Structures are given as C-alpha cells and as structure tokens.
Short mmCIF file of C-alpha atoms and ligand atoms in Angstrom, two decimals:
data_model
loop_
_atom_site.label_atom_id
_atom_site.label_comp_id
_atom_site.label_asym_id
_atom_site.label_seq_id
_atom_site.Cartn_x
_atom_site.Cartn_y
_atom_site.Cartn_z
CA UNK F 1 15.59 27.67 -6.79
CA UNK F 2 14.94 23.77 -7.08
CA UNK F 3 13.94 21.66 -4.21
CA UNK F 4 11.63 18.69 -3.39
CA UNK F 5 8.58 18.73 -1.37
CA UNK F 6 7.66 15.43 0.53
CA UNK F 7 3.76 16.22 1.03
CA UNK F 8 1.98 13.34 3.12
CA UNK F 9 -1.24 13.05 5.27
CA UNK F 10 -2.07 12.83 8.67
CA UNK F 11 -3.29 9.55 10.00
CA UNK F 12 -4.37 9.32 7.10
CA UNK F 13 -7.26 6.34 7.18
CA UNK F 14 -8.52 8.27 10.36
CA UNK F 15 -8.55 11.55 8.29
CA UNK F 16 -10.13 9.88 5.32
CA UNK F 17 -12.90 9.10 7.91
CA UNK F 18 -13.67 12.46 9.44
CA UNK F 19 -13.47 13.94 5.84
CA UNK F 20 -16.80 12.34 5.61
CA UNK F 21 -18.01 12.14 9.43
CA UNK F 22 -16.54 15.29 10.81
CA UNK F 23 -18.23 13.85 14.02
CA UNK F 24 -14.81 12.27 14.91
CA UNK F 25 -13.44 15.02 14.76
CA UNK F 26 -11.07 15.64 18.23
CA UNK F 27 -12.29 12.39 19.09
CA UNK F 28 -9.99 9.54 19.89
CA UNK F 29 -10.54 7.54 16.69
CA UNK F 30 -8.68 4.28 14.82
CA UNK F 31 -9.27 2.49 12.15
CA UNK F 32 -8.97 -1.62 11.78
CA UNK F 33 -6.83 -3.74 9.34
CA UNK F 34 -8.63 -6.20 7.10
CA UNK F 35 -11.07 -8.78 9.18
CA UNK F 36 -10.75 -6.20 11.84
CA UNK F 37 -7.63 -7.69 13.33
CA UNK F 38 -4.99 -4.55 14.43
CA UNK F 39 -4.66 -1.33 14.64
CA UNK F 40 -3.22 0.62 11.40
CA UNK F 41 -4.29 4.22 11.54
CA UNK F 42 -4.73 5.88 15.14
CA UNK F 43 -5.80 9.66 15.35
CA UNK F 44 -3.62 11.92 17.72
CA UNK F 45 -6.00 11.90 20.83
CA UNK F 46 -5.84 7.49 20.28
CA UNK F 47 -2.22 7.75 20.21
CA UNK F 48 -2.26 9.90 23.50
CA UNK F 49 -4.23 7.18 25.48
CA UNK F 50 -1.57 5.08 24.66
CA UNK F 51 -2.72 2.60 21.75
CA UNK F 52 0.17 1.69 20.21
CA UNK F 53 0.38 0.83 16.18
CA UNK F 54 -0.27 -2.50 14.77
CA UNK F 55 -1.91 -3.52 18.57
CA UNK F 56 -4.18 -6.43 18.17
CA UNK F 57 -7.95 -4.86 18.71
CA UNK F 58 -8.47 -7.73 21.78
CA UNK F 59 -5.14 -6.46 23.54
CA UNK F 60 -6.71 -2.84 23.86
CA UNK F 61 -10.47 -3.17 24.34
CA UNK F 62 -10.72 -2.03 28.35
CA UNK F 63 -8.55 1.18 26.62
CA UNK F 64 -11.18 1.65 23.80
CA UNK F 65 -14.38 1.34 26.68
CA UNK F 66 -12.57 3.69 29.11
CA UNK F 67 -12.13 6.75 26.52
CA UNK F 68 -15.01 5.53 24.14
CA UNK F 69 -12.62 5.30 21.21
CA UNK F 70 -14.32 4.89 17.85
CA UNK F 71 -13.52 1.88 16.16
CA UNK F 72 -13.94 1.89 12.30
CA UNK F 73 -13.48 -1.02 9.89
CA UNK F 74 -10.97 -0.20 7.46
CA UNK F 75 -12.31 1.28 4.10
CA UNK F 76 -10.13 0.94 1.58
CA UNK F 77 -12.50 1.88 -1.29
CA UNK F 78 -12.68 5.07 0.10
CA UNK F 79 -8.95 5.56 1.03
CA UNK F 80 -8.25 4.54 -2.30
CA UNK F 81 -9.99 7.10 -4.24
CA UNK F 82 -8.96 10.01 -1.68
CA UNK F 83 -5.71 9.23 -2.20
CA UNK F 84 -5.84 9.33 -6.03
CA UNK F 85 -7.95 12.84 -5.53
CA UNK F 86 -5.19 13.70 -3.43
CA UNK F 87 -2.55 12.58 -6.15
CA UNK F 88 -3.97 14.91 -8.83
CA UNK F 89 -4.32 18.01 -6.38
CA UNK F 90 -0.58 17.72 -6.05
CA UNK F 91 0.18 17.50 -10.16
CA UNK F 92 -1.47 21.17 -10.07
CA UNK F 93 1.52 22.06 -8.76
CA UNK F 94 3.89 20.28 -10.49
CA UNK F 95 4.83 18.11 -13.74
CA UNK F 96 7.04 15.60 -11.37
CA UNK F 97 4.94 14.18 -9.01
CA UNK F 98 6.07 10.47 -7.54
CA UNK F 99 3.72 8.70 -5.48
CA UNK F 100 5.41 7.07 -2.78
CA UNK F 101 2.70 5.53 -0.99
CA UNK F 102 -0.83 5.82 -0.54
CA UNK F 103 -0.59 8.59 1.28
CA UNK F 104 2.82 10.31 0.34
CA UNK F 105 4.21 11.65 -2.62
CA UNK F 106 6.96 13.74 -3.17
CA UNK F 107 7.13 16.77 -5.72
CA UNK F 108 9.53 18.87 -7.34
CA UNK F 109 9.13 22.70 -6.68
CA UNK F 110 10.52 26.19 -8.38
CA UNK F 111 10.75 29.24 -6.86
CA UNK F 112 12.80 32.13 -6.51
CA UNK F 113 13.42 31.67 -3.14
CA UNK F 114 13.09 30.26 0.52
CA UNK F 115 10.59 32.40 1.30
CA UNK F 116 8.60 31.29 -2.71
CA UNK F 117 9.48 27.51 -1.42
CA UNK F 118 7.23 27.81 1.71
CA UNK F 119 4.56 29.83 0.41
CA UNK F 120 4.39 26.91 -2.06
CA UNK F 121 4.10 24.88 0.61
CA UNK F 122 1.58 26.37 2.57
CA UNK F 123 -0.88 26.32 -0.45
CA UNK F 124 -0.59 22.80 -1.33
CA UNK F 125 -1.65 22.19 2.36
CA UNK F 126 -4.70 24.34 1.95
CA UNK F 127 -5.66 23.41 -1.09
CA UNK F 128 -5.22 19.59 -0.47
CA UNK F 129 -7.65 20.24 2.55
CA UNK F 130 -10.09 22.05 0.65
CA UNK F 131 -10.27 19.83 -2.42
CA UNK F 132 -10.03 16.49 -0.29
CA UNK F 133 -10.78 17.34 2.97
CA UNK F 134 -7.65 15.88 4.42
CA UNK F 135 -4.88 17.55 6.37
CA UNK F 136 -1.27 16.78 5.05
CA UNK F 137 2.53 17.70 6.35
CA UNK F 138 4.91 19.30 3.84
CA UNK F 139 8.43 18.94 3.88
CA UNK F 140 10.79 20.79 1.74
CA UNK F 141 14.59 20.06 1.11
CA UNK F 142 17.37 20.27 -1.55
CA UNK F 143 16.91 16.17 -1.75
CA UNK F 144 14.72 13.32 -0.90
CA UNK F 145 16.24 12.64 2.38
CA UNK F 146 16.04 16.15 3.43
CA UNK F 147 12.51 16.33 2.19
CA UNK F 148 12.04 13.95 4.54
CA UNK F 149 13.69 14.69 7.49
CA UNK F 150 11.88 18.33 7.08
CA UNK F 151 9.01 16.36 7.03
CA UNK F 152 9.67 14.65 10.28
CA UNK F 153 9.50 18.10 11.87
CA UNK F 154 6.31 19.45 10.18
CA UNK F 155 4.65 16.58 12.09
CA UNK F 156 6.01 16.82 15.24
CA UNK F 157 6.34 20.09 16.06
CA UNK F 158 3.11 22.42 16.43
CA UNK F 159 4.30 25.55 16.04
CA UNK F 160 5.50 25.20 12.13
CA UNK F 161 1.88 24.63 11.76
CA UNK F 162 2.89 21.33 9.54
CA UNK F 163 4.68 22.94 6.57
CA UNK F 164 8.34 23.24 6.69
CA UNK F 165 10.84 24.37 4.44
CA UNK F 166 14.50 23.23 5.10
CA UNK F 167 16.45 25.10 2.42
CA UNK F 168 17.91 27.65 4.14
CA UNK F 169 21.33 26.90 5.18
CA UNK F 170 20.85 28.41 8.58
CA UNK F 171 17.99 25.76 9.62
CA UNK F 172 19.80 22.96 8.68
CA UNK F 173 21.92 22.26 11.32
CA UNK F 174 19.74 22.69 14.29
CA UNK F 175 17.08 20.35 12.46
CA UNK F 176 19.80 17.68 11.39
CA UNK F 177 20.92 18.11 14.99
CA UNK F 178 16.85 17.27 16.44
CA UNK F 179 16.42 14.34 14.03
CA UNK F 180 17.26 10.74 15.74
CA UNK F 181 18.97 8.52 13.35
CA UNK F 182 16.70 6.19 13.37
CA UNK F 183 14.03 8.54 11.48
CA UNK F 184 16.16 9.32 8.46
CA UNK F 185 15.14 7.01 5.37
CA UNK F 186 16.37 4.33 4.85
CA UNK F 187 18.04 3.99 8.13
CA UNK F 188 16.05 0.66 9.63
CA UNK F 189 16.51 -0.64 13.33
CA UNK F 190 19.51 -3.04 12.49
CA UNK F 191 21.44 0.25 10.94
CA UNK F 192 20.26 2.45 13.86
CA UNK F 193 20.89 0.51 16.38
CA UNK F 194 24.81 -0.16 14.94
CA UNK F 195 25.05 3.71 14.04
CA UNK F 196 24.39 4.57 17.81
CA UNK F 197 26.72 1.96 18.89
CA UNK F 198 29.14 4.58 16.71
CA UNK F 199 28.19 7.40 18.30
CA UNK F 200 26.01 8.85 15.25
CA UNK F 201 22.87 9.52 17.27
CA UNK F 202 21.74 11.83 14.52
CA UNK F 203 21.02 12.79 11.16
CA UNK F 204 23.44 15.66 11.85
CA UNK F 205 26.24 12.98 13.00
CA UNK F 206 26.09 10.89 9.35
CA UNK F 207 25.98 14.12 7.54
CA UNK F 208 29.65 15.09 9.75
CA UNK F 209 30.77 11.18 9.37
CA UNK F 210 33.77 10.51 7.26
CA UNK F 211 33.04 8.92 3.88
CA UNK F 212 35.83 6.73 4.48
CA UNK F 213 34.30 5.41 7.28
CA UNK F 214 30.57 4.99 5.76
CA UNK F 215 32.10 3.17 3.42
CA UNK F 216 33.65 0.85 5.86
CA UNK F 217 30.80 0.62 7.85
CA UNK F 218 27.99 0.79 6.10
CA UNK F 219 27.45 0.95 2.13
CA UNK F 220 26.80 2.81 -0.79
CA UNK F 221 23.33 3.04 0.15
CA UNK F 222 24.83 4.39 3.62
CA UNK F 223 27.00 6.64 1.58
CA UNK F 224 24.03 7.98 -0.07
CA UNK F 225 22.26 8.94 2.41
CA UNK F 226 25.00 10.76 3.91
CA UNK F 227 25.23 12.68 0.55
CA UNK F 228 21.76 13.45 0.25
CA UNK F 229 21.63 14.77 3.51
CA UNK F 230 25.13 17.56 2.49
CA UNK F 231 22.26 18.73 0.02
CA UNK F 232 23.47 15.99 -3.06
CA UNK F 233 21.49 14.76 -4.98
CA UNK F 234 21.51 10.89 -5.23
CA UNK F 235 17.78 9.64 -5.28
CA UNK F 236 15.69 11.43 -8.83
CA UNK F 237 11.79 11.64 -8.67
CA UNK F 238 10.22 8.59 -10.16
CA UNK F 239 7.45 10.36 -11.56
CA UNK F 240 7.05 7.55 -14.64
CA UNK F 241 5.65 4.66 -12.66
CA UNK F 242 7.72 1.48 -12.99
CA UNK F 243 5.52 -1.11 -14.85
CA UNK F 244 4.34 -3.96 -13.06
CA UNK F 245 5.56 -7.31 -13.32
CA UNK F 246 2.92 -9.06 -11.47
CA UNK F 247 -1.13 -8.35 -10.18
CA UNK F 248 -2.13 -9.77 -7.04
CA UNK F 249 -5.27 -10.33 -5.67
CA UNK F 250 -5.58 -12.31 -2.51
CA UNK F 251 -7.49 -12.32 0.68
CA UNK F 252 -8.07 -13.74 3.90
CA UNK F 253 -11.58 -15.16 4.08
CA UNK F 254 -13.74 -13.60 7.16
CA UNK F 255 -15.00 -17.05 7.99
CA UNK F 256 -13.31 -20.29 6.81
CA UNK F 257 -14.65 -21.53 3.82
CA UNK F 258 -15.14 -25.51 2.95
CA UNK F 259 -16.79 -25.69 -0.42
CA UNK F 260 -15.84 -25.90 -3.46
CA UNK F 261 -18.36 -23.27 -4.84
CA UNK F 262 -17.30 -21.13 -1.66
CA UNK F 263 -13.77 -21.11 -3.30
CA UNK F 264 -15.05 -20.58 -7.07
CA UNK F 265 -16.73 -17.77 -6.27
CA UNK F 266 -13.69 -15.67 -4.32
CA UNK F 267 -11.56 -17.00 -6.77
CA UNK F 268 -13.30 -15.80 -9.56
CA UNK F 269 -13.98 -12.35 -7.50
CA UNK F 270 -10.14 -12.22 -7.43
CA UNK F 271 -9.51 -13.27 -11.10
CA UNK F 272 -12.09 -9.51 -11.68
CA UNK F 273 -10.03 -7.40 -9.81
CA UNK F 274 -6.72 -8.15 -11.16
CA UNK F 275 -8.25 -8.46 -14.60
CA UNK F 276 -9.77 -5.22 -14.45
CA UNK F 277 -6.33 -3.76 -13.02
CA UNK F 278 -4.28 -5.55 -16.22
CA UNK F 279 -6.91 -3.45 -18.85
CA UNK F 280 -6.03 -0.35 -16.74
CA UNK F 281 -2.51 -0.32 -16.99
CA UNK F 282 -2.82 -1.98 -20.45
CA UNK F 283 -1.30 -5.22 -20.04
CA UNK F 284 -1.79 -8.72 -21.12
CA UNK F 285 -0.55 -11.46 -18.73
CA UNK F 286 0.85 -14.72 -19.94
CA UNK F 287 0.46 -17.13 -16.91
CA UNK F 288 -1.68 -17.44 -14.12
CA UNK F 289 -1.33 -18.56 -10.26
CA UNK F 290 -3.96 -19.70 -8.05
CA UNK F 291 -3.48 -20.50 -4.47
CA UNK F 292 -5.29 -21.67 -1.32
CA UNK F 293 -4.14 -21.87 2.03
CA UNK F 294 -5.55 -23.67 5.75
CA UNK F 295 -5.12 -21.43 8.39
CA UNK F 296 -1.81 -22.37 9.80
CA UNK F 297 -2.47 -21.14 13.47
CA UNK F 298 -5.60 -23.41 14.03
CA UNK F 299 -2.94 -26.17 15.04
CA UNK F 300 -5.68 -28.82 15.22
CA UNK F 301 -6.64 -28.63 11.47
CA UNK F 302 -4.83 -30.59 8.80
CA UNK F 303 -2.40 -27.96 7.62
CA UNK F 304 -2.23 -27.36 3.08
CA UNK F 305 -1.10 -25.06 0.96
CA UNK F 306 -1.73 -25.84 -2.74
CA UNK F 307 -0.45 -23.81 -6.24
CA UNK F 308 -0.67 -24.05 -9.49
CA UNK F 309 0.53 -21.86 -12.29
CA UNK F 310 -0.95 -22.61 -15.76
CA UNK F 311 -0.40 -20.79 -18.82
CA UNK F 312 -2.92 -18.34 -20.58
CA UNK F 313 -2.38 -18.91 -24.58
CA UNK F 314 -2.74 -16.43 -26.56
CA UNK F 315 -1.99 -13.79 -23.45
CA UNK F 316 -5.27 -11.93 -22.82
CA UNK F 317 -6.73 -9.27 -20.25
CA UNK F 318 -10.29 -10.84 -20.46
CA UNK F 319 -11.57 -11.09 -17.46
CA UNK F 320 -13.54 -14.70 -18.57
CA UNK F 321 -10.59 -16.26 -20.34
CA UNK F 322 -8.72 -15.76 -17.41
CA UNK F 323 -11.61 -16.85 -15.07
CA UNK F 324 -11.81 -20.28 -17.19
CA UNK F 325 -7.93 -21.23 -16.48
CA UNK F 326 -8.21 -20.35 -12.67
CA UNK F 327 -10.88 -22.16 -12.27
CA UNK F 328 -9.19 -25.30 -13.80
CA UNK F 329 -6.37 -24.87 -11.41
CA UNK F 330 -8.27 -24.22 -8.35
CA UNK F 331 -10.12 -27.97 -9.28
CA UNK F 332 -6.45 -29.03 -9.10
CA UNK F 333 -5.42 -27.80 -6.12
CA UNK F 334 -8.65 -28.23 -4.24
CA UNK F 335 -8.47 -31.05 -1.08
CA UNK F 336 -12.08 -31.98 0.22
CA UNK F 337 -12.94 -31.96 4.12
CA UNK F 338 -10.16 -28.91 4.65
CA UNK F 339 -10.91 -25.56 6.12
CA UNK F 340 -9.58 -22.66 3.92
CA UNK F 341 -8.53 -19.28 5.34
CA UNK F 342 -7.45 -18.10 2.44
CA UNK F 343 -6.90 -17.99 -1.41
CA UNK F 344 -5.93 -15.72 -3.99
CA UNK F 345 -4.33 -15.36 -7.50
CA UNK F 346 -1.26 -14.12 -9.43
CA UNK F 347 -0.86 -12.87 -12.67
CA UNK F 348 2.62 -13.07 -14.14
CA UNK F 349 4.29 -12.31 -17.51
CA UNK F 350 2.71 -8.80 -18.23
CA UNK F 351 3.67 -6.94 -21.50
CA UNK F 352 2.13 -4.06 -23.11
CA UNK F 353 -1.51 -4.94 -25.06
CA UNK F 354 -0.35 -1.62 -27.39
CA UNK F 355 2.20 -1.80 -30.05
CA UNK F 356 2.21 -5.44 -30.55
CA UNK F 357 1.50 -7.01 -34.16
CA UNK F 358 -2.25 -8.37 -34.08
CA UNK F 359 -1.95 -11.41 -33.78
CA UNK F 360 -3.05 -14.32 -36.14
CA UNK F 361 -5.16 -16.06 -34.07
CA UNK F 362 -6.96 -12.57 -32.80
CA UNK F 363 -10.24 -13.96 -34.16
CA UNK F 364 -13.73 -11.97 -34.38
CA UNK F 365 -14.78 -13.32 -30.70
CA UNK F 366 -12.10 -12.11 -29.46
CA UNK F 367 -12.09 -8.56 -30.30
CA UNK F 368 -15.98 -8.41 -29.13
CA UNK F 369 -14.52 -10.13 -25.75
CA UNK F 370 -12.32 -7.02 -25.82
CA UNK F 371 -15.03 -4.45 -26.48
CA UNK F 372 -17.09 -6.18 -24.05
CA UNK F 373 -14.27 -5.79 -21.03
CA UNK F 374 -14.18 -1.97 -22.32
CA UNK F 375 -17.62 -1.69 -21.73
CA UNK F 376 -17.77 -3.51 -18.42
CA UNK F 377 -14.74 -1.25 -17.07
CA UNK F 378 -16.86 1.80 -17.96
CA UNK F 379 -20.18 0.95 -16.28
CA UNK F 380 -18.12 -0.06 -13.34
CA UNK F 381 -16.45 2.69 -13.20
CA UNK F 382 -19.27 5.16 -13.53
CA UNK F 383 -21.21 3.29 -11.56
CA UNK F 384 -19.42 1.62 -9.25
CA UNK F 385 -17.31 -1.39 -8.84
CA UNK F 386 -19.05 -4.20 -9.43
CA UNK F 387 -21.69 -2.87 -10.88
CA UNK F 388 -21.17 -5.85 -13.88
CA UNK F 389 -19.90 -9.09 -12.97
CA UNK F 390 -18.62 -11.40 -15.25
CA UNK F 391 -19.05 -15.00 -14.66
CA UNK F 392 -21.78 -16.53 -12.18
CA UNK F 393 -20.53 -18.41 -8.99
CA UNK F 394 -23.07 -19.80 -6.50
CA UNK F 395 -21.85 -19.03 -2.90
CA UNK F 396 -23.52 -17.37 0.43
CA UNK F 397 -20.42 -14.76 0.28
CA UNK F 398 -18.96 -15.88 3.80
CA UNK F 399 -15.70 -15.90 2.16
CA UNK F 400 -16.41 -11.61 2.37
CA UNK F 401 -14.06 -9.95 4.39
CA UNK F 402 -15.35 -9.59 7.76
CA UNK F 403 -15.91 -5.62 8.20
CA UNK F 404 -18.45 -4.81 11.13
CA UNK F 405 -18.07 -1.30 11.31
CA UNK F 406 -17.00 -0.46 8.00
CA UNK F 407 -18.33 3.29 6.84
CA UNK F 408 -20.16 3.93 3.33
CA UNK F 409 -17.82 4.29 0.04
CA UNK F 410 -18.47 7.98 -0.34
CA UNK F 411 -17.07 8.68 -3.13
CA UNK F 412 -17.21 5.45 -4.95
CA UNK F 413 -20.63 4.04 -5.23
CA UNK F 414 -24.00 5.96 -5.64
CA UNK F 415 -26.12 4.26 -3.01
CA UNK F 416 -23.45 5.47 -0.52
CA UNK F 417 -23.36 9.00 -1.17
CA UNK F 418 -23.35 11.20 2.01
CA UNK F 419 -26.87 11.77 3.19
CA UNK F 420 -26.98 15.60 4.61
CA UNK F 421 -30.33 16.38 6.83
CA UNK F 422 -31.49 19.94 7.78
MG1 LIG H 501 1.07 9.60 6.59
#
C-alpha cells in the first residue's frame, strides 16, 4: 500500500530554539523576523495569550511584560541547518523525499497496510525528535491534498498525539467533514470565501461537488483538488529539485547606511553568499543585478531606487569576478547625500558549470580562481561561514542586520557550540 506522508514541524523557529535552550521549554516563547520587526514563529502557550502571527513586536509589548514572553531574534543559521538535518532524517525513510518548505516535506511511504502506514509514521516522529531535537506532525493520505488535510488534524487535535494516518476509508469522511475549506491547499481566502458563498463549507463539500460545476466555478486547479481529495492522484512528489533560474541575496540594512564604502562592503557580502550558493548547485551565471533602495516610509527623505544589470563575460561562479562587476554597477547607481535602507544583488542566466566544452578563453588563472573558490567553500564550510572572505571592504558593519537577542549558531560555527556546566 502506497501513500504520502506530509511530515512538518511545530513552530518550528521556536522549536529550533528550545532544541538548544530547553529552558523555553512550556514557556510562552516567539521568535522575531529580520531587524526584529514581527512576529513569525509563536510557541503554543504565545499563541494562547493571544499574539497573533506576523504582529508588529511594538503592537504587543504590554502582552510580552504581562506573561514574560521570551523574545528571540530570529536565527536563521541555525534554522537552516536543522532543517537540512531534518531533511536527511526523512530520506532514511524514503527515496522520494520533496522539500516543500523549510520546515515541511512530504514523502512517499510503503507498507502493507493502514496499520504499517502509521507505525511508519510514528517512527519518523520519534526519530526526527531524537536526531534533531524537534517535534514534527505527520500526515498520511492516498495524495498530497489528503496528506495535508490529515496533517491539519495531527496538529490540532491532542489526542492523535500528532501522527495521523488518513487511508482508511472509514476516517475519511468524518475528517473531510471537520476540515474548513479554507485549510485545504491551495484553497486561498478569495476561493474560500466564494466556495462558502456556495455552500461548500468543507473539504468534504468539494470532494461531493459536481465536476461540472468546479469546472464552472472554479478551474482545473479547482478540479484538482477536488480529485485529489476522492483519493486521485493529480500532484507527483518533486523529489528532483527544479533548478534555479536566479540567486538572490538582499537585505534590509539595520541602520541606514550613507557611504559609499558602507554600500561596497554589504554589497560585496551579498555578491559571497550568492556566489558561494551558484558553486553549490554548480552553476555559472551570465549577468548580474545590483540594487539599492531609500527607505520609502521615511516620507521626509528624497525617495531612489537605482538598478543596473551588467553582463559577466565569460560566465563564472568566482566569487571575485563577480565582486569586480557589482562593484562597477553599484558606482553607477550610487546617489551621494541619500539614506539607504537597503541593497542587494541578482544573479541571472544560470546554466550548468558540468558538461560544457572548456572553453577557449578558460586560461591558467582561471582554473586556479576555480580551485581557489573550492578551497574557500571547504574551510567555510568546516569551519564556518565566513571563515574566508574574499575581497576587502572598509566599513563599521552598521549595514548588519539588527539582531539584539539573537541565540548562538549551534550547529554552525565552533565558537558557538553549546557550553554544558555541571
Ligand atoms: Mg510548520
């Protein structure tokens, strides 16, 4: 028996943090977007006090002081590499793995039966915890959208102890039944809001609605869902990630930056990340953007946005060569006596850096630059991001995201390591 498992974690930036600080643990807790703006990650006893999602941080202090709610900095380091840890705990289980989000993935599973499905299910939950140290929900259905809406019900209700498997016939019903519309995917507020207009109130009421009138009222993605939720499958795994057709790297500065240098320096900070993101999926880019931006809400300030896409000939993935053309179109873009907020860059026109003919020009310099990069990725990785820096830029670092109560990168950098005193 075939079905697929929609395995995702609980709060999961809160439950990255307790992994580490089990402290927080039954503790209202929530974590802060970048510059520590809003809410994006509350733990169950912060969601009972009433802080809603996305909340800016100012509209909820007298909450936070009342029930002494721990505040935390988001960590994204951290979250990153649990979630990857998290990622390869799953493909133990299973060749077809697709990674949804940072913190969701669904699976295919085998087993004989029902009762096979949710014993599956069951020890991917434990053994997520005890590899990772963070808890997950496990939803199991003939399709996607069941997956899902099994999933739905492995959060919210206690007593399935957050694994449930929707295969058997007799379940489905009374769980289609208990699932608003409005939390089946790929249903958004505009389509929920007509549905219930239509009397579908529930999952169970588009599964019962007459294609005839799906297709009338909705689409073929309505149709779909409709099917998937009969037990059809319309939506296959992507376990084979789709390759890229552009790296970002942007950020809003945590004070506003003036200086040229100031700009150089996050620029060419930016240019290192996506860089060292082209080598890992092993791409070469072909052109470059570089933006900067005034903060549009200080209403007083002269309001700019400037752009400039220039060409890298021959395409390359090294990190300098790259550096040198952004920095040529940031001196383009760049206005004197303006106030930036933010900047980033763009790298476009990505194709494979494997099977390609060598190319003429590939002189010797180049293919030490390339050995070089190797090298740097390798120290950086072992030791850290960061650890090497290519290119020097003169700046105070006020451009750094603001992050006052960010906690250490665990698992990412050596001086952070978890201290443990007896
Ligand atoms: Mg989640």
């Amino acid at each position: 028996m075939k079905a697929v498992a929609l395995i995702d974690a609980n709060n999961f930036y809160v439950s990255c943090e307790r992994a580490f600080n089990p402290r927080l643990r039954g503790e209202p807790t929530v974590v802060l977007s970048n510059n520590d703006g809003c809410v994006v990650s509350r733990s169950n006893e912060a969601k009972q006090i009433g802080i809603r999602m996305a909340v800016p941080i100012f509209q909820v202090r007298s909450l936070i002081e009342r029930h002494g709610v721990h505040v935390l900095s988001s960590n994204y380091e951290l979250y990153g590499d649990l979630s990857s840890r998290m990622m390869n705990v799953l493909e133990e289980f299973s060749p077809e793995v697709e990674r949804y989000s940072i913190d969701e993935a669904f699976v295919s599973l085998e087993a004989e039966d029902s009762a096979g499905l949710e014993k599956l299910g069951r020890e991917i939950k434990a053994r997520v915890y005890r590899y990772t140290g963070i808890p997950v929900s496990v939803g199991i259905g003939a399709t996607k959208t069941l997956a899902k809406v099994a999933g739905f019900h492995a959060k919210t209700l206690p007593q399935l102890e957050s694994v449930f498997d929707l295969t058997p016939a007799s379940l489905q019903v009374p769980a289609l039944r208990r699932t608003p519309i409005e939390e089946v995917w790929g249903v958004g507020y505009r389509w929920a809001t007509k549905l219930k207009a239509n009397g579908i109130r529930t999952a169970f009421d588009l599964r019962e609605a007459r294609d005839e009138w799906i297709r009338a009222n909705m689409n073929v993605a309505g149709l779909r869902m409709a099917h998937e939720l009969r037990g059809i499958r319309c939506h296959t795994l992507a376990s084979i990630p789709q390759p890229r057709r552009a790296i970002n790297s942007t950020r809003s500065f945590g004070k506003m930056v003036d200086s040229l240098d100031d700009l150089k320096a996050a620029v060419g900070t930016f240019v290192t990340r996506a860089a060292e993101k082209l080598r890992r999926e092993r791409m070469l880019a072909g052109v470059i953007t570089v933006f900067v931006l005034t903060d549009r809400y200080k209403l007083d300030d002269e309001q700019y946005s400037g752009s400039l896409t220039l060409q890298l000939a021959p395409m390359t993935n090294i990190t300098t060569d790259i550096q040198t053309v952004a920095l040529k179109a940031l001196e383009a873009i760049y206005r004197k006596d303006l106030r930036y907020k933010k900047a980033g860059v763009m790298l476009g026109d990505l194709v494979p850096d494997y099977g390609l003919p060598q190319p003429l020009w590939e002189t010797g310099k180049t293919e030490k630059m390339r050995e070089l990069m190797a090298k740097v990725d390798r120290l950086n990785r072992r030791y850290g991001r960061e650890t090497v820096q290519c290119g020097t830029f003169i700046s105070d670092g006020k451009w750094q995201m603001q992050m006052n109560s960010r906690s250490p990168r665990y698992t990412t950098r050596w001086d952070e390591l978890l201290k443990v005193t007896c």
